[in-house]
mmCIF file of C-alpha atoms in Angstrom:
data_model
loop_
_atom_site.group_PDB
_atom_site.id
_atom_site.type_symbol
_atom_site.label_atom_id
_atom_site.label_comp_id
_atom_site.label_asym_id
_atom_site.label_seq_id
_atom_site.Cartn_x
_atom_site.Cartn_y
_atom_site.Cartn_z
ATOM 1 C CA MET A 1 -0.216 -0.015 -0.137
ATOM 2 C CA LYS A 2 2.734 2.378 1.024
ATOM 3 C CA THR A 3 4.090 1.510 -2.568
ATOM 4 C CA LEU A 4 1.118 2.179 -4.571
ATOM 5 C CA LEU A 5 0.255 5.588 -3.023
ATOM 6 C CA PRO A 6 2.827 7.500 -4.534
ATOM 7 C CA LEU A 7 2.509 5.636 -7.558
ATOM 8 C CA LEU A 8 -1.044 6.609 -7.567
ATOM 9 C CA GLY A 9 -0.353 10.342 -6.982
ATOM 10 C CA LYS A 10 2.375 10.371 -9.619
ATOM 11 C CA ASN A 11 0.005 9.163 -11.880
ATOM 12 C CA ALA A 12 -2.959 11.398 -11.025
ATOM 13 C CA PRO A 13 -3.890 12.618 -14.416
ATOM 14 C CA PHE A 14 -4.756 8.879 -15.260
ATOM 15 C CA PHE A 15 -6.212 7.615 -11.700
ATOM 16 C CA LEU A 16 -8.126 10.629 -10.862
ATOM 17 C CA PRO A 17 -10.476 10.857 -13.704
ATOM 18 C CA PHE A 18 -10.692 6.891 -13.425
ATOM 19 C CA LEU A 19 -11.846 7.219 -10.157
ATOM 20 C CA LEU A 20 -14.532 9.878 -11.132
ATOM 21 C CA TRP A 21 -15.341 7.038 -13.740
ATOM 22 C CA ILE A 22 -15.614 4.373 -11.082
ATOM 23 C CA ILE A 23 -17.830 6.639 -8.819
ATOM 24 C CA GLY A 24 -20.204 8.206 -11.789
ATOM 25 C CA GLY A 25 -20.367 4.758 -13.281
ATOM 26 C CA ALA A 26 -21.746 3.157 -9.820
ATOM 27 C CA MET A 27 -24.480 5.976 -9.667
ATOM 28 C CA PHE A 28 -25.361 5.300 -13.055
ATOM 29 C CA GLN A 29 -25.909 1.781 -11.985
ATOM 30 C CA THR A 30 -27.557 2.719 -8.933
ATOM 31 C CA TYR A 31 -30.133 5.265 -10.617
ATOM 32 C CA PHE A 32 -30.662 3.368 -14.190
ATOM 33 C CA THR A 33 -31.606 -0.358 -14.906
ATOM 34 C CA HIS A 34 -29.608 -2.658 -16.840
ATOM 35 C CA GLU A 35 -31.776 -2.177 -19.849
ATOM 36 C CA GLU A 36 -31.601 1.443 -19.551
ATOM 37 C CA LEU A 37 -28.111 2.207 -19.522
ATOM 38 C CA PHE A 38 -27.330 -0.290 -22.663
ATOM 39 C CA LEU A 39 -30.449 1.199 -24.517
ATOM 40 C CA ALA A 40 -29.676 4.840 -24.172
ATOM 41 C CA ILE A 41 -25.987 4.608 -25.671
ATOM 42 C CA ASN A 42 -26.732 1.875 -28.084
ATOM 43 C CA HIS A 43 -29.946 3.852 -29.683
ATOM 44 C CA ALA A 44 -27.998 7.041 -29.811
ATOM 45 C CA HIS A 45 -26.084 6.150 -32.922
ATOM 46 C CA ALA A 46 -25.320 7.438 -36.356
ATOM 47 C CA PRO A 47 -24.002 6.372 -39.843
ATOM 48 C CA TRP A 48 -20.564 8.401 -39.018
ATOM 49 C CA ALA A 49 -20.585 6.486 -35.601
ATOM 50 C CA ASP A 50 -20.702 2.990 -36.946
ATOM 51 C CA VAL A 51 -17.924 3.293 -39.208
ATOM 52 C CA ALA A 52 -15.600 5.508 -36.209
ATOM 53 C CA MET A 53 -16.949 2.717 -33.295
ATOM 54 C CA THR A 54 -15.991 -0.431 -35.679
ATOM 55 C CA GLY A 55 -12.264 1.092 -35.444
ATOM 56 C CA VAL A 56 -12.258 2.282 -31.895
ATOM 57 C CA THR A 57 -13.414 -1.188 -30.658
ATOM 58 C CA TYR A 58 -9.981 -2.696 -32.004
ATOM 59 C CA ILE A 59 -8.262 -0.500 -29.273
ATOM 60 C CA GLY A 60 -9.287 -3.398 -26.523
ATOM 61 C CA ASP A 61 -8.232 -6.331 -29.338
ATOM 62 C CA GLY A 62 -5.552 -8.637 -27.875
ATOM 63 C CA ILE A 63 -3.753 -8.029 -31.290
ATOM 64 C CA THR A 64 -3.271 -3.996 -30.019
ATOM 65 C CA PHE A 65 -1.954 -5.372 -26.821
ATOM 66 C CA ALA A 66 0.557 -7.793 -28.727
ATOM 67 C CA VAL A 67 2.038 -4.943 -30.774
ATOM 68 C CA MET A 68 2.653 -3.319 -27.781
ATOM 69 C CA LEU A 69 4.719 -6.116 -26.314
ATOM 70 C CA ALA A 70 6.119 -6.292 -29.605
ATOM 71 C CA LEU A 71 7.630 -2.737 -29.518
ATOM 72 C CA MET A 72 9.072 -3.342 -26.182
ATOM 73 C CA LEU A 73 10.996 -6.493 -27.492
ATOM 74 C CA ALA A 74 11.936 -3.818 -30.504
ATOM 75 C CA PHE A 75 13.162 -1.439 -28.185
ATOM 76 C CA ARG A 76 14.950 -4.007 -26.027
ATOM 77 C CA LYS A 77 12.764 -3.127 -22.861
ATOM 78 C CA TYR A 78 12.864 -6.427 -21.682
ATOM 79 C CA LYS A 79 11.323 -6.221 -18.178
ATOM 80 C CA LEU A 80 8.747 -4.079 -19.194
ATOM 81 C CA PHE A 81 8.030 -6.873 -21.668
ATOM 82 C CA LEU A 82 7.915 -9.499 -19.070
ATOM 83 C CA THR A 83 5.655 -7.186 -17.037
ATOM 84 C CA ALA A 84 3.217 -6.257 -19.342
ATOM 85 C CA GLY A 85 3.013 -9.966 -20.743
ATOM 86 C CA THR A 86 2.398 -11.035 -17.118
ATOM 87 C CA VAL A 87 -0.509 -8.514 -17.009
ATOM 88 C CA LEU A 88 -1.932 -9.718 -20.319
ATOM 89 C CA LEU A 89 -1.770 -13.395 -18.986
ATOM 90 C CA LEU A 90 -3.724 -12.203 -15.669
ATOM 91 C CA ILE A 91 -6.705 -10.469 -17.188
ATOM 92 C CA THR A 92 -7.086 -12.842 -19.886
ATOM 93 C CA VAL A 93 -7.071 -15.784 -17.256
ATOM 94 C CA ILE A 94 -9.508 -13.751 -14.658
ATOM 95 C CA VAL A 95 -11.714 -12.746 -17.593
ATOM 96 C CA GLN A 96 -12.104 -16.308 -19.391
ATOM 97 C CA ILE A 97 -12.965 -17.552 -16.005
ATOM 98 C CA ALA A 98 -15.806 -15.108 -15.481
ATOM 99 C CA LYS A 99 -17.018 -14.952 -18.695
ATOM 100 C CA HIS A 100 -17.697 -18.978 -18.497
ATOM 101 C CA TYR A 101 -18.674 -19.129 -15.079
ATOM 102 C CA TYR A 102 -21.498 -16.400 -15.271
ATOM 103 C CA ASN A 103 -22.137 -17.127 -19.028
ATOM 104 C CA GLU A 104 -24.169 -13.954 -19.278
ATOM 105 C CA PRO A 105 -26.480 -13.068 -21.914
ATOM 106 C CA ARG A 106 -25.171 -10.515 -24.359
ATOM 107 C CA PRO A 107 -27.587 -7.484 -25.439
ATOM 108 C CA SER A 108 -28.847 -9.510 -29.018
ATOM 109 C CA LEU A 109 -29.928 -12.543 -27.050
ATOM 110 C CA TYR A 110 -31.068 -10.718 -23.831
ATOM 111 C CA PHE A 111 -33.506 -8.766 -26.337
ATOM 112 C CA ALA A 112 -34.057 -11.551 -28.591
ATOM 113 C CA ASP A 113 -37.926 -11.389 -27.765
ATOM 114 C CA THR A 114 -38.195 -7.741 -28.963
ATOM 115 C CA PRO A 115 -36.682 -7.856 -32.711
ATOM 116 C CA GLY A 116 -35.395 -4.444 -34.021
ATOM 117 C CA LEU A 117 -34.957 -2.969 -30.580
ATOM 118 C CA VAL A 118 -30.951 -3.270 -30.450
ATOM 119 C CA HIS A 119 -28.744 -1.518 -32.977
ATOM 120 C CA THR A 120 -26.555 -3.536 -34.898
ATOM 121 C CA ILE A 121 -23.939 -3.067 -37.878
ATOM 122 C CA GLU A 122 -24.683 -5.035 -40.634
ATOM 123 C CA TRP A 123 -20.508 -5.829 -41.061
ATOM 124 C CA ILE A 124 -20.128 -6.825 -37.047
ATOM 125 C CA ARG A 125 -20.721 -10.235 -35.776
ATOM 126 C CA VAL A 126 -22.739 -9.822 -32.825
ATOM 127 C CA HIS A 127 -22.165 -12.332 -30.178
ATOM 128 C CA GLY A 128 -24.946 -13.904 -27.756
ATOM 129 C CA THR A 129 -22.938 -15.392 -24.497
ATOM 130 C CA CYS A 130 -20.337 -14.989 -22.191
ATOM 131 C CA SER A 131 -21.130 -10.989 -21.774
ATOM 132 C CA PHE A 132 -19.509 -10.402 -18.337
ATOM 133 C CA PRO A 133 -17.484 -9.060 -18.067
ATOM 134 C CA SER A 134 -15.897 -7.345 -21.480
ATOM 135 C CA GLY A 135 -12.758 -8.770 -22.452
ATOM 136 C CA HIS A 136 -12.039 -5.623 -24.489
ATOM 137 C CA THR A 137 -12.488 -3.503 -22.172
ATOM 138 C CA THR A 138 -10.383 -5.091 -19.821
ATOM 139 C CA THR A 139 -7.705 -5.139 -22.586
ATOM 140 C CA ALA A 140 -8.248 -1.612 -22.869
ATOM 141 C CA PHE A 141 -7.834 -0.300 -19.729
ATOM 142 C CA ALA A 142 -5.056 -2.838 -18.767
ATOM 143 C CA MET A 143 -2.934 -1.475 -21.953
ATOM 144 C CA PHE A 144 -3.612 1.945 -21.207
ATOM 145 C CA THR A 145 -2.781 1.778 -17.352
ATOM 146 C CA PHE A 146 0.393 0.408 -18.389
ATOM 147 C CA LEU A 147 1.200 2.944 -20.908
ATOM 148 C CA ALA A 148 0.606 5.793 -18.338
ATOM 149 C CA LEU A 149 2.532 4.151 -15.719
ATOM 150 C CA ILE A 150 5.728 3.847 -17.897
ATOM 151 C CA CYS A 151 5.362 7.092 -19.874
ATOM 152 C CA ARG A 152 7.435 10.224 -18.750
ATOM 153 C CA ASN A 153 4.773 12.576 -19.397
ATOM 154 C CA LYS A 154 2.136 11.811 -16.747
ATOM 155 C CA ILE A 155 -0.343 14.476 -18.499
ATOM 156 C CA SER A 156 -1.086 11.884 -21.456
ATOM 157 C CA GLY A 157 -2.425 9.857 -18.973
ATOM 158 C CA PHE A 158 -5.511 11.528 -19.290
ATOM 159 C CA ALA A 159 -5.552 10.863 -23.049
ATOM 160 C CA PHE A 160 -4.980 7.357 -22.383
ATOM 161 C CA LEU A 161 -7.937 7.027 -19.836
ATOM 162 C CA THR A 162 -9.977 8.678 -22.963
ATOM 163 C CA LEU A 163 -9.009 6.028 -25.130
ATOM 164 C CA ALA A 164 -9.564 3.189 -22.543
ATOM 165 C CA LEU A 165 -13.247 5.005 -22.219
ATOM 166 C CA LEU A 166 -14.199 4.875 -25.798
ATOM 167 C CA ALA A 167 -13.199 1.431 -26.211
ATOM 168 C CA ALA A 168 -15.749 0.746 -23.417
ATOM 169 C CA TYR A 169 -17.902 2.775 -24.987
ATOM 170 C CA SER A 170 -17.625 1.171 -28.764
ATOM 171 C CA ARG A 171 -18.570 -2.035 -27.070
ATOM 172 C CA ILE A 172 -22.185 -0.813 -25.901
ATOM 173 C CA TYR A 173 -22.511 1.116 -28.937
ATOM 174 C CA LEU A 174 -21.765 -2.309 -31.086
ATOM 175 C CA ALA A 175 -24.498 -4.329 -28.947
ATOM 176 C CA GLN A 176 -21.552 -6.358 -27.574
ATOM 177 C CA HIS A 177 -21.879 -5.632 -23.743
ATOM 178 C CA PHE A 178 -24.071 -4.195 -20.973
ATOM 179 C CA PHE A 179 -22.387 -1.220 -18.868
ATOM 180 C CA VAL A 180 -21.669 -3.540 -16.061
ATOM 181 C CA ASP A 181 -19.794 -5.609 -18.276
ATOM 182 C CA VAL A 182 -17.722 -2.664 -19.369
ATOM 183 C CA TYR A 183 -17.606 -0.848 -15.841
ATOM 184 C CA VAL A 184 -16.073 -4.340 -14.302
ATOM 185 C CA GLY A 185 -13.897 -4.947 -17.065
ATOM 186 C CA SER A 186 -12.388 -1.327 -16.853
ATOM 187 C CA ILE A 187 -11.651 -2.147 -13.010
ATOM 188 C CA ILE A 188 -9.968 -5.580 -13.575
ATOM 189 C CA GLY A 189 -7.916 -3.950 -16.261
ATOM 190 C CA THR A 190 -6.788 -1.383 -14.214
ATOM 191 C CA THR A 191 -6.032 -3.235 -11.312
ATOM 192 C CA GLY A 192 -4.161 -5.985 -13.094
ATOM 193 C CA SER A 193 -1.669 -3.385 -14.341
ATOM 194 C CA LEU A 194 -1.085 -1.653 -11.076
ATOM 195 C CA VAL A 195 -0.667 -4.432 -9.193
ATOM 196 C CA VAL A 196 1.783 -6.489 -11.580
ATOM 197 C CA TYR A 197 3.494 -3.479 -12.489
ATOM 198 C CA SER A 198 3.985 -2.570 -8.809
ATOM 199 C CA LEU A 199 4.985 -5.539 -7.867
ATOM 200 C CA PHE A 200 7.759 -5.781 -10.759
ATOM 201 C CA HIS A 201 9.073 -2.805 -9.631
ATOM 202 C CA GLN A 202 8.305 -2.437 -6.285
ATOM 203 C CA SER A 203 12.127 -2.131 -5.190
ATOM 204 C CA ARG A 204 13.034 0.415 -7.972
ATOM 205 C CA MET A 205 10.043 2.240 -6.474
ATOM 206 C CA LYS A 206 10.872 2.486 -2.678
ATOM 207 C CA SER A 207 14.453 3.584 -3.527
ATOM 208 C CA SER A 208 13.586 6.152 -5.700
ATOM 209 C CA PRO A 209 9.912 7.135 -6.244
ATOM 210 C CA GLU A 210 10.155 9.589 -8.243
ATOM 211 C CA ILE A 211 11.996 7.763 -11.234
ATOM 212 C CA ASP A 212 9.976 5.661 -13.682
ATOM 213 C CA PRO A 213 11.661 2.167 -13.826
ATOM 214 C CA GLU A 214 12.666 1.976 -17.428
ATOM 215 C CA PRO A 215 10.645 4.109 -19.312
ATOM 216 C CA ILE A 216 9.833 3.198 -22.788
ATOM 217 C CA ILE A 217 11.328 4.856 -25.445
ATOM 218 C CA GLY A 218 8.957 7.694 -27.533
ATOM 219 C CA LEU A 219 7.109 8.281 -24.826
ATOM 220 C CA THR A 220 9.312 11.153 -23.222
#
């Protein structure tokens, strides 16, 4: 805990807005139903947004995370590669266990009795089961939390969080997940990256909490 607090404070541009997201998301789920939250987001659609969200959703794809890992190898950031790889492995195991344990229906299946209610995009394959939690959202938050932690320019943390939230939004817009799926996914991804990063680098942070251990090239 003593190691985490300086880390959170140092990366306030990411974690303060994230805290607001957690609080706001909890309030939304208190005052609105499961169905209301999904339909409010899914029904606010437009042709240009269909195209945009199709691209944005790939932010949370495992391939994108793999590209980040490949760049770390290319720049010979082996400790960061090992740390990020551990994050990916951890969140994948957690999400897959949860998905198959709960096996919650996705929006297309949940609203199957009311055809036409859910907005879908013709070129997107909509899944029907294993909705909770959102794997794309978990991956996006894990990746951008990690990037925020290793980036010298801490102000960029706000941009990283914005991208993660856009990925989460796209999953609801594309009728792949409910709000609670992306909400919990964001917590899993962020917590996973934060915990693994702190464990791998805790000795360095204790001795020099003001220094980024092995910052990634190009993010200064």
